[in-house]
PDB file of C-alpha atoms in Angstrom:
ATOM      1  CA  MET A  97      34.093  26.269 -30.872  1.00  0.00           C
ATOM      2  CA  LYS A  98      34.265  22.852 -29.281  1.00  0.00           C
ATOM      3  CA  ARG A  99      33.376  21.729 -25.790  1.00  0.00           C
ATOM      4  CA  SER A 100      36.461  21.771 -23.557  1.00  0.00           C
ATOM      5  CA  ILE A 101      37.675  21.503 -19.975  1.00  0.00           C
ATOM      6  CA  ALA A 102      39.393  24.462 -18.314  1.00  0.00           C
ATOM      7  CA  GLN A 103      40.528  25.093 -14.747  1.00  0.00           C
ATOM      8  CA  VAL A 104      39.473  27.784 -12.288  1.00  0.00           C
ATOM      9  CA  ASP A 105      42.716  29.622 -11.489  1.00  0.00           C
ATOM     10  CA  SER A 106      41.158  32.178  -9.157  1.00  0.00           C
ATOM     11  CA  VAL A 107      37.844  33.347  -7.752  1.00  0.00           C
ATOM     12  CA  CYS A 108      37.214  36.910  -6.564  1.00  0.00           C
ATOM     13  CA  LEU A 109      34.544  38.951  -4.783  1.00  0.00           C
ATOM     14  CA  GLY A 110      34.006  42.690  -4.899  1.00  0.00           C
ATOM     15  CA  MET A 111      32.020  44.129  -2.024  1.00  0.00           C
ATOM     16  CA  SER A 112      32.740  47.851  -2.373  1.00  0.00           C
ATOM     17  CA  GLU A 113      30.505  49.875  -4.696  1.00  0.00           C
ATOM     18  CA  HIS A 114      33.304  52.418  -5.189  1.00  0.00           C
ATOM     19  CA  ASP A 115      36.217  50.145  -6.104  1.00  0.00           C
ATOM     20  CA  LEU A 116      36.657  48.454  -9.484  1.00  0.00           C
ATOM     21  CA  ASP A 117      38.909  45.728  -8.019  1.00  0.00           C
ATOM     22  CA  LYS A 118      37.760  42.408  -6.597  1.00  0.00           C
ATOM     23  CA  ASP A 119      39.573  40.444  -3.888  1.00  0.00           C
ATOM     24  CA  ALA A 120      40.747  36.845  -4.278  1.00  0.00           C
ATOM     25  CA  CYS A 121      38.998  34.259  -2.114  1.00  0.00           C
ATOM     26  CA  GLN A 122      38.816  30.446  -1.913  1.00  0.00           C
ATOM     27  CA  SER A 123      35.280  29.902  -3.178  1.00  0.00           C
ATOM     28  CA  LEU A 124      32.151  31.590  -4.481  1.00  0.00           C
ATOM     29  CA  ASP A 125      28.596  30.764  -3.434  1.00  0.00           C
ATOM     30  CA  ALA A 126      26.575  31.049  -6.642  1.00  0.00           C
ATOM     31  CA  GLN A 127      22.870  31.722  -6.102  1.00  0.00           C
ATOM     32  CA  LEU A 128      20.291  32.643  -8.735  1.00  0.00           C
ATOM     33  CA  SER A 129      20.641  36.319  -7.775  1.00  0.00           C
ATOM     34  CA  GLY A 130      24.449  36.290  -8.157  1.00  0.00           C
ATOM     35  CA  PHE A 131      27.498  35.481  -6.044  1.00  0.00           C
ATOM     36  CA  ILE A 132      26.763  35.958  -2.344  1.00  0.00           C
ATOM     37  CA  GLY A 133      28.591  39.090  -1.132  1.00  0.00           C
ATOM     38  CA  ASP A 134      29.496  40.425  -4.593  1.00  0.00           C
ATOM     39  CA  ARG A 135      28.452  43.949  -5.596  1.00  0.00           C
ATOM     40  CA  HIS A 136      27.187  42.726  -8.986  1.00  0.00           C
ATOM     41  CA  GLY A 137      24.760  40.239  -7.437  1.00  0.00           C
ATOM     42  CA  SER A 138      21.118  41.142  -8.104  1.00  0.00           C
ATOM     43  CA  PHE A 139      18.253  40.316 -10.431  1.00  0.00           C
ATOM     44  CA  GLU A 140      18.225  43.914 -11.670  1.00  0.00           C
ATOM     45  CA  ARG A 141      20.661  46.736 -12.276  1.00  0.00           C
ATOM     46  CA  GLU A 142      20.691  50.376 -13.288  1.00  0.00           C
ATOM     47  CA  THR A 143      21.909  51.166 -16.804  1.00  0.00           C
ATOM     48  CA  TRP A 144      24.835  53.470 -17.497  1.00  0.00           C
ATOM     49  CA  SER A 145      25.580  55.713 -20.438  1.00  0.00           C
ATOM     50  CA  GLY A 146      27.454  54.430 -23.438  1.00  0.00           C
ATOM     51  CA  GLY A 147      27.101  50.708 -22.844  1.00  0.00           C
ATOM     52  CA  ASP A 148      23.417  49.929 -22.618  1.00  0.00           C
ATOM     53  CA  LYS A 149      20.506  50.008 -25.053  1.00  0.00           C
ATOM     54  CA  GLN A 150      18.302  51.849 -22.563  1.00  0.00           C
ATOM     55  CA  VAL A 151      18.541  55.417 -21.304  1.00  0.00           C
ATOM     56  CA  GLU A 152      21.033  55.882 -18.459  1.00  0.00           C
ATOM     57  CA  GLY A 153      19.426  55.173 -15.080  1.00  0.00           C
ATOM     58  CA  THR A 154      16.818  52.723 -16.405  1.00  0.00           C
ATOM     59  CA  ILE A 155      16.241  49.662 -14.207  1.00  0.00           C
ATOM     60  CA  ARG A 156      16.675  46.490 -16.257  1.00  0.00           C
ATOM     61  CA  ARG A 157      17.373  42.764 -15.870  1.00  0.00           C
ATOM     62  CA  ASN A 158      20.904  42.152 -14.597  1.00  0.00           C
ATOM     63  CA  GLU A 159      22.715  40.218 -17.313  1.00  0.00           C
ATOM     64  CA  ARG A 160      26.050  40.943 -15.579  1.00  0.00           C
ATOM     65  CA  GLN A 161      25.829  38.919 -12.346  1.00  0.00           C
ATOM     66  CA  TRP A 162      29.367  37.623 -12.885  1.00  0.00           C
ATOM     67  CA  SER A 163      32.393  38.220 -15.091  1.00  0.00           C
ATOM     68  CA  ALA A 164      35.201  35.916 -16.183  1.00  0.00           C
ATOM     69  CA  VAL A 165      38.562  36.237 -17.915  1.00  0.00           C
ATOM     70  CA  SER A 166      41.192  33.725 -19.027  1.00  0.00           C
ATOM     71  CA  THR A 167      44.871  33.603 -18.094  1.00  0.00           C
ATOM     72  CA  GLU A 168      45.745  33.352 -21.778  1.00  0.00           C
ATOM     73  CA  GLU A 169      43.836  36.511 -22.709  1.00  0.00           C
ATOM     74  CA  LEU A 170      45.198  38.355 -19.643  1.00  0.00           C
ATOM     75  CA  ALA A 171      48.728  37.473 -20.789  1.00  0.00           C
ATOM     76  CA  GLU A 172      47.969  38.849 -24.274  1.00  0.00           C
ATOM     77  CA  ILE A 173      46.620  42.106 -22.803  1.00  0.00           C
ATOM     78  CA  THR A 174      49.620  42.432 -20.457  1.00  0.00           C
ATOM     79  CA  LEU A 175      52.002  41.932 -23.392  1.00  0.00           C
ATOM     80  CA  ALA A 176      50.125  44.365 -25.655  1.00  0.00           C
ATOM     81  CA  MET A 177      50.248  47.012 -22.903  1.00  0.00           C
ATOM     82  CA  ASP A 178      53.948  46.275 -22.192  1.00  0.00           C
ATOM     83  CA  LEU A 179      53.228  46.047 -18.449  1.00  0.00           C
ATOM     84  CA  LYS A 180      55.909  45.323 -15.837  1.00  0.00           C
ATOM     85  CA  GLU A 181      53.390  43.510 -13.630  1.00  0.00           C
ATOM     86  CA  PRO A 182      50.816  41.073 -15.044  1.00  0.00           C
ATOM     87  CA  LEU A 183      47.125  41.875 -14.921  1.00  0.00           C
ATOM     88  CA  THR A 184      44.953  39.694 -12.689  1.00  0.00           C
ATOM     89  CA  ALA A 185      41.277  38.853 -12.679  1.00  0.00           C
ATOM     90  CA  GLY A 186      40.831  40.832  -9.469  1.00  0.00           C
ATOM     91  CA  SER A 187      42.551  43.928 -10.836  1.00  0.00           C
ATOM     92  CA  LEU A 188      40.091  43.899 -13.765  1.00  0.00           C
ATOM     93  CA  GLY A 189      37.077  43.390 -11.494  1.00  0.00           C
ATOM     94  CA  ALA A 190      36.408  39.827 -12.702  1.00  0.00           C
ATOM     95  CA  ASN A 191      34.965  37.112 -10.473  1.00  0.00           C
ATOM     96  CA  LEU A 192      36.617  34.185 -12.227  1.00  0.00           C
ATOM     97  CA  CYS A 193      39.832  33.446 -14.069  1.00  0.00           C
ATOM     98  CA  PHE A 194      40.214  30.259 -16.108  1.00  0.00           C
ATOM     99  CA  SER A 195      43.279  28.639 -17.628  1.00  0.00           C
ATOM    100  CA  GLY A 196      42.805  26.461 -20.678  1.00  0.00           C
ATOM    101  CA  ALA A 197      40.195  28.797 -22.194  1.00  0.00           C
ATOM    102  CA  PRO A 198      42.276  30.887 -24.640  1.00  0.00           C
ATOM    103  CA  ASN A 199      39.222  32.097 -26.592  1.00  0.00           C
ATOM    104  CA  LEU A 200      36.919  32.740 -23.643  1.00  0.00           C
ATOM    105  CA  SER A 201      35.942  36.176 -24.973  1.00  0.00           C
ATOM    106  CA  HIS A 202      34.553  34.561 -28.128  1.00  0.00           C
ATOM    107  CA  LEU A 203      32.048  32.275 -26.382  1.00  0.00           C
ATOM    108  CA  PRO A 204      28.598  32.921 -27.831  1.00  0.00           C
ATOM    109  CA  LYS A 205      25.583  33.951 -25.780  1.00  0.00           C
ATOM    110  CA  GLY A 206      23.948  30.901 -24.244  1.00  0.00           C
ATOM    111  CA  SER A 207      27.216  29.020 -23.645  1.00  0.00           C
ATOM    112  CA  ILE A 208      27.388  27.164 -20.319  1.00  0.00           C
ATOM    113  CA  LEU A 209      30.218  26.936 -17.784  1.00  0.00           C
ATOM    114  CA  ARG A 210      29.564  23.831 -15.618  1.00  0.00           C
ATOM    115  CA  PHE A 211      31.361  23.175 -12.317  1.00  0.00           C
ATOM    116  CA  PRO A 212      31.776  19.997 -10.186  1.00  0.00           C
ATOM    117  CA  SER A 213      29.225  21.193  -7.587  1.00  0.00           C
ATOM    118  CA  GLY A 214      26.574  21.326 -10.313  1.00  0.00           C
ATOM    119  CA  ALA A 215      26.741  25.123 -10.528  1.00  0.00           C
ATOM    120  CA  GLU A 216      26.202  26.453 -14.041  1.00  0.00           C
ATOM    121  CA  LEU A 217      26.910  29.929 -15.357  1.00  0.00           C
ATOM    122  CA  MET A 218      25.373  31.063 -18.638  1.00  0.00           C
ATOM    123  CA  VAL A 219      27.192  33.533 -20.876  1.00  0.00           C
ATOM    124  CA  GLU A 220      25.124  36.594 -21.784  1.00  0.00           C
ATOM    125  CA  GLU A 221      27.678  38.654 -23.687  1.00  0.00           C
ATOM    126  CA  TYR A 222      31.248  39.705 -24.293  1.00  0.00           C
ATOM    127  CA  ASN A 223      32.507  42.181 -21.675  1.00  0.00           C
ATOM    128  CA  PRO A 224      33.913  45.178 -23.576  1.00  0.00           C
ATOM    129  CA  PRO A 225      36.780  47.137 -21.997  1.00  0.00           C
ATOM    130  CA  CYS A 226      35.689  50.421 -20.437  1.00  0.00           C
ATOM    131  CA  LEU A 227      37.458  53.770 -20.127  1.00  0.00           C
ATOM    132  CA  ALA A 228      37.108  53.886 -16.314  1.00  0.00           C
ATOM    133  CA  MET A 229      39.092  50.640 -16.015  1.00  0.00           C
ATOM    134  CA  GLY A 230      41.671  51.989 -18.485  1.00  0.00           C
ATOM    135  CA  GLU A 231      42.104  55.151 -16.415  1.00  0.00           C
ATOM    136  CA  LYS A 232      42.535  53.113 -13.227  1.00  0.00           C
ATOM    137  CA  LEU A 233      45.135  50.817 -14.818  1.00  0.00           C
ATOM    138  CA  ALA A 234      47.035  53.738 -16.395  1.00  0.00           C
ATOM    139  CA  ALA A 235      47.312  55.358 -12.959  1.00  0.00           C
ATOM    140  CA  ILE A 236      48.771  52.303 -11.190  1.00  0.00           C
ATOM    141  CA  HIS A 237      50.715  50.281 -13.796  1.00  0.00           C
ATOM    142  CA  ARG A 238      54.120  50.950 -15.324  1.00  0.00           C
ATOM    143  CA  THR A 239      55.449  49.751 -18.659  1.00  0.00           C
ATOM    144  CA  ASN A 240      58.678  47.856 -19.308  1.00  0.00           C
ATOM    145  CA  SER A 241      59.730  50.619 -21.699  1.00  0.00           C
ATOM    146  CA  GLY A 242      59.088  53.381 -19.165  1.00  0.00           C
ATOM    147  CA  ILE A 243      56.498  55.064 -21.384  1.00  0.00           C
ATOM    148  CA  LYS A 244      53.459  56.318 -19.481  1.00  0.00           C
ATOM    149  CA  LEU A 245      50.308  54.349 -20.222  1.00  0.00           C
ATOM    150  CA  LEU A 246      47.546  56.186 -22.013  1.00  0.00           C
ATOM    151  CA  ASP A 247      44.068  55.996 -20.488  1.00  0.00           C
ATOM    152  CA  ARG A 248      42.865  54.229 -23.634  1.00  0.00           C
ATOM    153  CA  ALA A 249      45.729  51.668 -23.702  1.00  0.00           C
ATOM    154  CA  PHE A 250      43.603  49.050 -21.939  1.00  0.00           C
ATOM    155  CA  SER A 251      40.643  49.538 -24.284  1.00  0.00           C
ATOM    156  CA  MET A 252      42.901  49.040 -27.303  1.00  0.00           C
ATOM    157  CA  ALA A 253      44.798  46.037 -25.877  1.00  0.00           C
ATOM    158  CA  ALA A 254      41.748  44.284 -24.403  1.00  0.00           C
ATOM    159  CA  LYS A 255      39.531  44.510 -27.488  1.00  0.00           C
ATOM    160  CA  CYS A 256      38.043  41.018 -28.015  1.00  0.00           C
ATOM    161  CA  ARG A 257      40.059  39.726 -25.002  1.00  0.00           C
ATOM    162  CA  ARG A 258      38.183  41.171 -22.006  1.00  0.00           C
ATOM    163  CA  GLY A 259      36.230  38.031 -21.124  1.00  0.00           C
ATOM    164  CA  VAL A 260      32.522  37.448 -20.739  1.00  0.00           C
ATOM    165  CA  VAL A 261      29.660  38.261 -18.380  1.00  0.00           C
ATOM    166  CA  GLY A 262      26.495  36.373 -17.607  1.00  0.00           C
ATOM    167  CA  VAL A 263      23.941  34.999 -15.196  1.00  0.00           C
ATOM    168  CA  ILE A 264      23.828  32.104 -12.781  1.00  0.00           C
ATOM    169  CA  GLU A 265      21.746  29.329 -14.330  1.00  0.00           C
ATOM    170  CA  VAL A 266      22.118  26.724 -11.537  1.00  0.00           C
ATOM    171  CA  PRO A 267      23.290  27.500  -7.968  1.00  0.00           C
ATOM    172  CA  GLY A 268      26.313  25.863  -6.343  1.00  0.00           C
ATOM    173  CA  ILE A 269      29.800  26.412  -4.975  1.00  0.00           C
ATOM    174  CA  ILE A 270      32.725  27.310  -7.252  1.00  0.00           C
ATOM    175  CA  ASN A 271      36.223  26.766  -5.851  1.00  0.00           C
ATOM    176  CA  ALA A 272      39.648  27.911  -6.968  1.00  0.00           C
ATOM    177  CA  GLY A 273      41.209  24.819  -8.562  1.00  0.00           C
ATOM    178  CA  ASP A 274      37.918  23.360  -9.844  1.00  0.00           C
ATOM    179  CA  GLU A 275      37.635  22.028 -13.355  1.00  0.00           C
ATOM    180  CA  VAL A 276      35.048  23.774 -15.498  1.00  0.00           C
ATOM    181  CA  ALA A 277      33.323  22.298 -18.529  1.00  0.00           C
ATOM    182  CA  VAL A 278      33.110  24.971 -21.221  1.00  0.00           C
ATOM    183  CA  ILE A 279      30.067  24.169 -23.370  1.00  0.00           C
ATOM    184  CA  PRO A 280      29.665  26.562 -26.316  1.00  0.00           C
ATOM    185  CA  TYR A 281      26.097  27.330 -27.378  1.00  0.00           C
ATOM    186  CA  ARG A 282      24.865  25.546 -30.473  1.00  0.00           C
ATOM    187  CA  SER A 283      21.577  26.273 -32.195  1.00  0.00           C
ATOM    188  CA  PRO A 284      19.110  23.386 -31.828  1.00  0.00           C
ATOM    189  CA  THR A 285      19.319  20.963 -34.749  1.00  0.00           C
ATOM    190  CA  TRP A 286      15.551  21.138 -35.286  1.00  0.00           C
ATOM    191  CA  LEU A 287      15.981  24.752 -36.422  1.00  0.00           C
ATOM    192  CA  GLY A 288      17.840  23.545 -39.484  1.00  0.00           C
ATOM    193  CA  LYS A 289      20.077  25.915 -41.359  1.00  0.00           C
ATOM    194  CA  VAL A 290      18.783  29.430 -41.198  1.00  0.00           C
TER     195      VAL A 290
END
């Protein structure tokens, strides 16, 4: 992957612990503990079953302070699911949506997203689609063909397209409409070929 410039199409905050959605806003205040006011902000989190290396309920470092998707990948998921209405970053519980980042989900760990304010987000991992989100989407979305969505339709359509999660590396403000420098991680040259 090469360094590129994308644009922030939308920014979202989720304050409710019981709702998977996030609401669109004008800007996000990125602090080292996460986005101010977002439910995923914290230095630590509790693990859940099926997605973590540790036993469910273990307190661990929060590597999921933020999540991001791309408009291009959202369009691919919407098409694969045959949805009447397009998916949005907020409906998937993502904080950020970028255009001009068609392979966002493939960014390696350690990649940096740099914003005009100086804020930097570091990618920790790919964000796999979960069954709870699939169930929510199946309950509220309709298909163009009229066929009822299966609960697992999202998991199948969003595989390798669900975006990324990470931590805040440098604090700052992120606005809808900002440019973002997408800087893929590269191993240091002094390591040589391993």
